[in-house]
Structure formats: C-alpha cells, structure tokens
Short mmCIF file of C-alpha atoms in Angstrom, two decimals:
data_model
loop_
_atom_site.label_atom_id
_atom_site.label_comp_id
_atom_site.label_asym_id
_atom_site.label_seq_id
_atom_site.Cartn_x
_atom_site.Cartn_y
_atom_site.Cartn_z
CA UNK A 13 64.21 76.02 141.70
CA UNK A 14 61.52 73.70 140.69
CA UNK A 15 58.18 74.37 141.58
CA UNK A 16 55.52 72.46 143.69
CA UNK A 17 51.92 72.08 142.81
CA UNK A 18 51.29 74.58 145.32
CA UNK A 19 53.75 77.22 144.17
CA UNK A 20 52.12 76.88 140.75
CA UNK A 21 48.48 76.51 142.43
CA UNK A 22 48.98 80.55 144.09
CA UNK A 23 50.63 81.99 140.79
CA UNK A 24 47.38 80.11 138.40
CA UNK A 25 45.26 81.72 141.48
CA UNK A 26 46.84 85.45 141.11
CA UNK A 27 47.03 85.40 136.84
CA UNK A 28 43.50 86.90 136.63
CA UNK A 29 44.32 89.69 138.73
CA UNK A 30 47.86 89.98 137.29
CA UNK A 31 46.38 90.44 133.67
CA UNK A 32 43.97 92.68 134.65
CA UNK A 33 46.40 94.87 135.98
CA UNK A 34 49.06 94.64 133.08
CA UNK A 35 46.06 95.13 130.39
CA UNK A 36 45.39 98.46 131.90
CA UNK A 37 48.65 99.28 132.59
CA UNK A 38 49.83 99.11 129.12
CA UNK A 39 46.79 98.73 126.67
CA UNK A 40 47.31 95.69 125.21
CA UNK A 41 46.12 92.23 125.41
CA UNK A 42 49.50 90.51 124.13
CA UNK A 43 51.66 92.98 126.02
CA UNK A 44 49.71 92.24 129.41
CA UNK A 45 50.48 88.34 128.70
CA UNK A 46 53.93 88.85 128.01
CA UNK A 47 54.71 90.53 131.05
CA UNK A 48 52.73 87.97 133.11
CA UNK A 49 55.09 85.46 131.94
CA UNK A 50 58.13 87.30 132.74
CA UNK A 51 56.45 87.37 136.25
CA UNK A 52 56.25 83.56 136.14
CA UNK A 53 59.72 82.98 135.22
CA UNK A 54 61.12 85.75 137.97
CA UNK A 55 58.45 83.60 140.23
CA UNK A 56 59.99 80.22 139.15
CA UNK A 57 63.94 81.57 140.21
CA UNK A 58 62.87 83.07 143.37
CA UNK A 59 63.01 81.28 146.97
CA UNK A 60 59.54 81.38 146.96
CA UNK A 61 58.78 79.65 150.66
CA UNK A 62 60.72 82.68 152.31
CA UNK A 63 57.97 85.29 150.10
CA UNK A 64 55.34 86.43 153.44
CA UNK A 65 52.60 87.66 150.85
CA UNK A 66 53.01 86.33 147.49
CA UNK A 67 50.41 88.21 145.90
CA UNK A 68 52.09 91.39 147.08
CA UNK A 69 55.49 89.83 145.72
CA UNK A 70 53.28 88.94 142.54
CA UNK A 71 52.32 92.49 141.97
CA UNK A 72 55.65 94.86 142.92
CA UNK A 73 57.34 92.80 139.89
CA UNK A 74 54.46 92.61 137.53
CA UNK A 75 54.05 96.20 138.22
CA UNK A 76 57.90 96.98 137.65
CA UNK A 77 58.18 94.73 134.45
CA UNK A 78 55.23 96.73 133.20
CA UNK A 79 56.69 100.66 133.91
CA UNK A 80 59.84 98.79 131.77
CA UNK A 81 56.81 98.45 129.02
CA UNK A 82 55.64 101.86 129.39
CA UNK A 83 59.08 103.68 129.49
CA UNK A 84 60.01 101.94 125.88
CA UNK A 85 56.94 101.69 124.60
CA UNK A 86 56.87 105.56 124.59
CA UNK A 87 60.15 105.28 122.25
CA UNK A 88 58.22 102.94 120.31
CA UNK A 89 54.79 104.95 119.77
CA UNK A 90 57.57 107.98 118.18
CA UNK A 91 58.06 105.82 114.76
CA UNK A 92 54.14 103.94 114.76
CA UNK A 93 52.26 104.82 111.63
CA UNK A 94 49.28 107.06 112.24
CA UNK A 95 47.00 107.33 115.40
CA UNK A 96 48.13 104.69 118.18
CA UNK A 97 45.09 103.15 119.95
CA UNK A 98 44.67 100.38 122.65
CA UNK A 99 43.74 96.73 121.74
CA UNK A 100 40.03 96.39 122.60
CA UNK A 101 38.74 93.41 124.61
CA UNK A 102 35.13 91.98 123.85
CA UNK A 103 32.63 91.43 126.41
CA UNK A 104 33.27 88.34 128.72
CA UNK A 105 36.87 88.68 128.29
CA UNK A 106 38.55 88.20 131.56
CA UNK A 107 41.42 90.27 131.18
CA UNK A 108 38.74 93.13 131.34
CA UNK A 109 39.42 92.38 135.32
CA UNK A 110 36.54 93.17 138.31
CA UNK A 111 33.56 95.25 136.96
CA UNK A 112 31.69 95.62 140.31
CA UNK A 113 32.15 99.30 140.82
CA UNK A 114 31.82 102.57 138.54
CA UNK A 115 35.63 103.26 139.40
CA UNK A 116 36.55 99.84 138.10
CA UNK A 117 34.12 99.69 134.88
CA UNK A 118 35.40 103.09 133.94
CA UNK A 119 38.91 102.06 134.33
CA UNK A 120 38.94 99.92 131.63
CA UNK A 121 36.80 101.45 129.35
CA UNK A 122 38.44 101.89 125.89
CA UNK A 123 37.87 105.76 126.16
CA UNK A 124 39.66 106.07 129.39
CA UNK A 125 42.72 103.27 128.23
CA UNK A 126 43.17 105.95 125.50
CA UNK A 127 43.39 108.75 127.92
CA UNK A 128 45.58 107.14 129.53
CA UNK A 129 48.69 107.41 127.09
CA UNK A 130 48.90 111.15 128.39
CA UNK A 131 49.85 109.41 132.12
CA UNK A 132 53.38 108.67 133.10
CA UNK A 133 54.63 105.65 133.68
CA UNK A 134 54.20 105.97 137.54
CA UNK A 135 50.90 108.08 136.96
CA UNK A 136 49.17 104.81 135.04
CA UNK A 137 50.44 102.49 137.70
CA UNK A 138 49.10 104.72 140.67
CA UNK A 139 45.93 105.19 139.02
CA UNK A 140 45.04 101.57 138.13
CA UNK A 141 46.48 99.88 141.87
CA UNK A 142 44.22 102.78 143.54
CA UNK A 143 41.27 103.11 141.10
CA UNK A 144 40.47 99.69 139.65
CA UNK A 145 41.80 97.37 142.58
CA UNK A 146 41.28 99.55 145.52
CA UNK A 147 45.20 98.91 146.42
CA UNK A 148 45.90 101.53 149.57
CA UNK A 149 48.26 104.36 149.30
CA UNK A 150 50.55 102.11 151.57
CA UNK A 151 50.60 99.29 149.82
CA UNK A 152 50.82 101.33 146.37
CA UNK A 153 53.75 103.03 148.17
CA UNK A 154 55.70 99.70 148.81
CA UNK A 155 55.32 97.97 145.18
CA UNK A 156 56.52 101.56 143.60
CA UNK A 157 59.33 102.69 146.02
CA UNK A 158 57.97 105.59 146.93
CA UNK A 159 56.64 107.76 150.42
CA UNK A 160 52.78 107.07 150.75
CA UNK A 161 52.27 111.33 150.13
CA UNK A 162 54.24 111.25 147.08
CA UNK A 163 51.85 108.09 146.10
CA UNK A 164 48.58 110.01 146.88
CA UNK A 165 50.21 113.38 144.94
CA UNK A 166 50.65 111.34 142.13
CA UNK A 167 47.29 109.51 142.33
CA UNK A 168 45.66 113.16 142.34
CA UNK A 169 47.73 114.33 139.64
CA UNK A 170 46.42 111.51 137.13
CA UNK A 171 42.81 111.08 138.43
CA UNK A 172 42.89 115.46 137.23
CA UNK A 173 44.90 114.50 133.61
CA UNK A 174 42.20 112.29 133.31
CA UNK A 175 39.07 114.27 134.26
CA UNK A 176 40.63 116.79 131.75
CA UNK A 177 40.83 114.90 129.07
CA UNK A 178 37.04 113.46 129.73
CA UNK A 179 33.91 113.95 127.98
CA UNK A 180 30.48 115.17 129.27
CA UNK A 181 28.98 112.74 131.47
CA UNK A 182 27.99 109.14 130.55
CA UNK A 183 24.92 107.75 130.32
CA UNK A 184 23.55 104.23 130.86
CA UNK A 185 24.52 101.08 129.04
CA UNK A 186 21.13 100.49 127.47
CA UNK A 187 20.52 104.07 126.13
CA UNK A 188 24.16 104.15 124.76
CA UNK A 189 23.25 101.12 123.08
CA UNK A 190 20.06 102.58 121.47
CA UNK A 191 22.25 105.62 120.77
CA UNK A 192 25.17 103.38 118.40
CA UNK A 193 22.00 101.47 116.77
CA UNK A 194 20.56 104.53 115.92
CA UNK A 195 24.21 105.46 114.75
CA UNK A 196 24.78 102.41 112.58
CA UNK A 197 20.90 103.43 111.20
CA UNK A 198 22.14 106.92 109.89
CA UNK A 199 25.19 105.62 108.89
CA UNK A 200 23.36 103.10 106.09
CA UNK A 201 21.07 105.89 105.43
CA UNK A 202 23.47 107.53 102.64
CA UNK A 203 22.42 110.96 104.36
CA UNK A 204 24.90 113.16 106.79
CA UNK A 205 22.51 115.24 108.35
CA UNK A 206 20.93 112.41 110.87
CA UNK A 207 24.47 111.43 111.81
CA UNK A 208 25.11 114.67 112.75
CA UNK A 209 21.78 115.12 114.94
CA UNK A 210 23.58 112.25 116.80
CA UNK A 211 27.20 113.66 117.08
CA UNK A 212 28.37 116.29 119.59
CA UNK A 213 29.33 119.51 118.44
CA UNK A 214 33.44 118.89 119.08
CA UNK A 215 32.62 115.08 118.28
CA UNK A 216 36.28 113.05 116.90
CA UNK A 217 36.80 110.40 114.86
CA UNK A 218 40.41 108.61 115.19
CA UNK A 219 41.56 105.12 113.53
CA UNK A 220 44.33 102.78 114.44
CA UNK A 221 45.31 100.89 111.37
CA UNK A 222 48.75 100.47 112.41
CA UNK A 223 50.05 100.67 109.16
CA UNK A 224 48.86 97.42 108.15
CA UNK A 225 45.49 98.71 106.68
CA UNK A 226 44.26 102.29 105.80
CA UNK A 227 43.96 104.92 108.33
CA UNK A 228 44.01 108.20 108.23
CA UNK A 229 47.15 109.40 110.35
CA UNK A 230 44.73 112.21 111.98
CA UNK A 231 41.71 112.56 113.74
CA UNK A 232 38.23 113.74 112.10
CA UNK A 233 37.38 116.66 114.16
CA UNK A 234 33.96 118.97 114.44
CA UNK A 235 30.65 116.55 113.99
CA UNK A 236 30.12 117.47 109.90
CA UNK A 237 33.69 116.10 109.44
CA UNK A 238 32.93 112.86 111.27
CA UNK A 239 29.87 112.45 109.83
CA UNK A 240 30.73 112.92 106.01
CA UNK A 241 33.25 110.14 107.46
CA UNK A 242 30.99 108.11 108.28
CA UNK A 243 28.51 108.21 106.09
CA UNK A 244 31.41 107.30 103.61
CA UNK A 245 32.82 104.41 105.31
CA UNK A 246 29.46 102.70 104.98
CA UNK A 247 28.66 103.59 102.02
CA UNK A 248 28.78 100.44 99.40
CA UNK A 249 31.64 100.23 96.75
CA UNK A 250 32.84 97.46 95.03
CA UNK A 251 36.42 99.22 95.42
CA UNK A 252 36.37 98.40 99.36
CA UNK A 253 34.86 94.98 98.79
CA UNK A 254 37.98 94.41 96.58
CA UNK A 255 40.17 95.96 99.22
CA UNK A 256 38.81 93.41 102.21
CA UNK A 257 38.37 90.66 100.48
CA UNK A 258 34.21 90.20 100.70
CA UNK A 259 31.33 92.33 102.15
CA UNK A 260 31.86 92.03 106.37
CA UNK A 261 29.57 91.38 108.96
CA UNK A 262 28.37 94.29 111.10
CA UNK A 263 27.44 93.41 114.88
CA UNK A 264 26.42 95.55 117.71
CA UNK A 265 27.83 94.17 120.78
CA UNK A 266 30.10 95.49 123.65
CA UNK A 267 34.02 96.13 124.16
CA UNK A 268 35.56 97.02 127.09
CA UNK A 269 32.24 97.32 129.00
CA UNK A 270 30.52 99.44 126.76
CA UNK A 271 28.64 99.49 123.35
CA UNK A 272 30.45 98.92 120.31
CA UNK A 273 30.44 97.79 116.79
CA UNK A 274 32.36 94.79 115.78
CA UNK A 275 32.96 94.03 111.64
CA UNK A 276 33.71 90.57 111.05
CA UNK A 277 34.72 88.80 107.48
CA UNK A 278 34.81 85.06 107.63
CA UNK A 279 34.83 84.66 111.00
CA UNK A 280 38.04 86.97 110.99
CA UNK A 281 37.29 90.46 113.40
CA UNK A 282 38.46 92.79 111.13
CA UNK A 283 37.39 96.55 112.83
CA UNK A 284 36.30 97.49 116.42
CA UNK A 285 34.89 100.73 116.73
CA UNK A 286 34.36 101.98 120.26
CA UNK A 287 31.94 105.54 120.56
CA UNK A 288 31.90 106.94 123.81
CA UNK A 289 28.93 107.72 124.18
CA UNK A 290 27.86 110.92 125.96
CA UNK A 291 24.51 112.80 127.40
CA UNK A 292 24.64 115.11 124.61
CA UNK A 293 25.45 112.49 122.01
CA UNK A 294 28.54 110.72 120.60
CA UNK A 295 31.79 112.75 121.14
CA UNK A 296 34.33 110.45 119.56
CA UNK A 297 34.70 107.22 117.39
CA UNK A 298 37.90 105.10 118.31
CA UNK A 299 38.11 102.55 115.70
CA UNK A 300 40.69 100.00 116.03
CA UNK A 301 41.60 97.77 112.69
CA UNK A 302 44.78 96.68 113.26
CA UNK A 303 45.10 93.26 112.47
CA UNK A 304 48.29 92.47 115.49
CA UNK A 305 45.76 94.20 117.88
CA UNK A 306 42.31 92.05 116.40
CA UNK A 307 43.61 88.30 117.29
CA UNK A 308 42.64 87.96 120.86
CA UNK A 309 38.95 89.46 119.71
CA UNK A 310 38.77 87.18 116.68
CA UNK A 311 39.50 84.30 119.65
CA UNK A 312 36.96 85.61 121.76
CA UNK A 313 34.29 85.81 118.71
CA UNK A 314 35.04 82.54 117.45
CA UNK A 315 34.02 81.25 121.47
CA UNK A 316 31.31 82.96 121.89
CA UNK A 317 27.23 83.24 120.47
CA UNK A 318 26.99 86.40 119.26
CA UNK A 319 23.39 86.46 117.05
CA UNK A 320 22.92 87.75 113.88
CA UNK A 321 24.47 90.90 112.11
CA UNK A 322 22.89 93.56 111.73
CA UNK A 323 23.51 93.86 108.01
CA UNK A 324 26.67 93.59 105.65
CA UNK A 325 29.12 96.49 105.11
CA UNK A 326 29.94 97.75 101.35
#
C-alpha cells in the first residue's frame, strides 16, 4: 500500500531507536541499516492503520529480521579470515543509541559488543531490549514469542556470560583518557618496559583485518607480548610507509563511548583501536582495520572537527 506522510512521519520518528537496537544486536553499522530497511519495506506492505502500537510492531520485526542476522552470520564468522571484531562507531554517532545510564553506555561499548559474540541469538536480543532500552520482561516476552520467566531466565543467563567474560572494574572517562595518552607516549618511546608498567598482567591484544590488510589471526596474550607488539607497530619503517601508502595521522578521540585511537591517511580512517581500559591498567587492545568495517567512521571523521594529531605513525 502506499504510504501517507504520516505513516512515513512514525517510521523516520522510530529509525533512531531502530538502529540503535540493530547496531547492538549484530555489531555492525551496515548490517544495522540493512535490516532497518527490510523493516521499512515489511512496514510499507503492511495494513498499517489496523497496527495499535507501531513502535511495538516496529521492534518485534526489526528484532526478528535481526536473530535471521545472527543465526547466519554465525555460519559466516566459520570461514572469516583471522579475529572477527565489531565495526566501531565514533563519538557523536547516533547509531551509538541513548547514553543516559551506566547500563546503556556499557551496552555499547566496543568491549562489551565483542563479548557479546559468545550470546545466542535470543541471549543478545534479551540483553539489549532489557539492558540498553529498559524494554520490560513483558514486552520483551511478546516481540520474542516467549513466557515472560523464560525471558527473565534468559536475560540472567547473558547478563552472567557477560560478567564472565568482563574485566576488572572501569574507571572514569577522563583518567582512561590520560591512561591511552600515556599509552600512545610509551608506544613512540622505542622502549617496552613503560608499556608494560601500563598493561595488566593477562592484558590481550586482538586485530580485525578481515583479510583485507594484515592481521595476525590470534590474539597477543600476557602484557610483554602485547607490548613488544606495540612497541613494534609504532615503530618507524619505511617498509610500512610503503605498505599504507604515506605516514598516517594518529588522533586520540573516543569510539563507542570510550577512549580510543583513531589512524587516519588522507582523510581515509584507516585503524581504530579500542583499549578497555581498567583500574589496574589496560587489559586488552581491540584494533579494528578493516577497510568494509572503516567507511561509516571515515563519514563521521570527514563531518566532524577533530583537532590536531597527535603525531604521524611510521
């Protein structure tokens, strides 16, 4: 049926919500406006004027189109080249969705998103309805088929994969931030042992490169391993220059609510690497440089002021 401006005025009013949700249901930027779309199109063929609570409507299908996502992209993740990481999203994005309480900010943070691959299908849905949009176990119930007790077993379930999976406890934006300067510091230095002052003891190192640019296919584990890493991946050659194409940009900045360092190469994001940042230092670098997964952030850099770098790489 053809829609009215008023049909398409309550869908434009529900698609920052709906990509919100779909971004941390499935990790990915591209994936979370695909299945927005199919929502449109299911939204366009339906009798909409005989839909009680469209937003409700709005969310049981985005929610089932994205537990499609999740069940193949599982299939998919089997044959991807090295370590599989979500798609980061630089600050002021608004797919990052409502940041007004811990629950929600830690919900989308990129360490969390990649603790989330260990979830279900049904275990990521729960967890995102309840714990970044306050959805209640009745309502969470309806848009997944289930009984409201099988909803809130499932919720518990997740919420105790997740807290498993977690490191020590966070500390505040600003002294995480003074914490990954600090980093990037040592890192330039040409020396390991103030990197691994900085590091926890367990502290992990993991790259995405998707098979489009190097990556090593397994983590860097213990904090001497990731900090001869690091201390090598800043370290000047004319070799990685070559392999680039020029001698990138290094910002500080935030992704995904939290610290991070962006590299940049003509105006071009080429590497986001996310620490998560910890009380008793930095227990793991996520480092996404897959180009598929670096276009909406290279959109988002080229829109926004982001200062100067702090100096250039290699």
């Amino acid at each position: 049926m053809a829609l009215t401006a008023d049909h398409m005025d309550r869908f434009e009013a529900s698609m920052p919500r709906l990509e919100a949700i779909a971004y941390r249901m499935l990790g990915s930027a591209s994936d979370a406006e695909d299945a927005v779309q199919d929502t449109f199109l299911r939204w366009q063929a339906a009798d909409i004027d005989r839909i009680e609570v469209p937003e409700a409507w709005l969310t049981k299908v985005l929610t089932n189109l994205c537990l499609n996502q999740l069940t193949s992209a599982r299939a998919r993740r089997e044959t991807y080249v090295g370590q599989w990481l979500p798609e980061p999203l630089l600050a002021g994005d608004p797919m990052l969705g409502p940041a007004d309480t811990a629950e929600q900010r830690e919900s989308v943070s990129y360490a969390v998103l990649a603790l989330m691959e260990r979830l279900t299908p049904n275990e990521r849905a729960v967890y995102v309805l309840r714990e970044a949009f306050d959805y209640p176990h009745r309502r969470i119930a309806e848009i997944l088929d289930i009984t409201e007790a099988a909803g809130q077993q499932i919720f518990h379930r997740a919420k105790k994969h997740l807290a498993d999976g977690k490191a020590r406890t966070e500390i505040d934006e600003a002294a995480a931030r003074r914490i990954v300067e600090e980093f990037l510091d040592a890192a330039t230095s040409g020396r390991t042992e103030p990197l691994v002052r900085l590091l926890t003891q367990d502290a992990v190192a993991i790259g995405d490169g998707g098979g489009k640019v190097p990556a090593r296919t397994k983590a860097f584990e213990g904090a001497l391993a990731v900090a001869t890493f690091m201390r090598g991946l800043f370290k000047p050659s004319k070799a990685k220059r070559a392999l680039v194409g020029g001698s990138p940009e290094v910002y500080s900045t935030t992704a995904n609510g939290a610290p991070a360092v962006v590299v940049v190469l003509d105006g071009r994001v080429i590497g986001v690497m996310c620490p998560e940042v910890t009380a008793g230092g930095i227990a793991a670098f996520r480092n996404q440089a897959n180009p598929d997964k670096l276009e909406r952030a290279t959109r988002r850099w080229a829109a926004t002021d982001h200062g100067e770098p702090l100096f250039h790489a290699f």
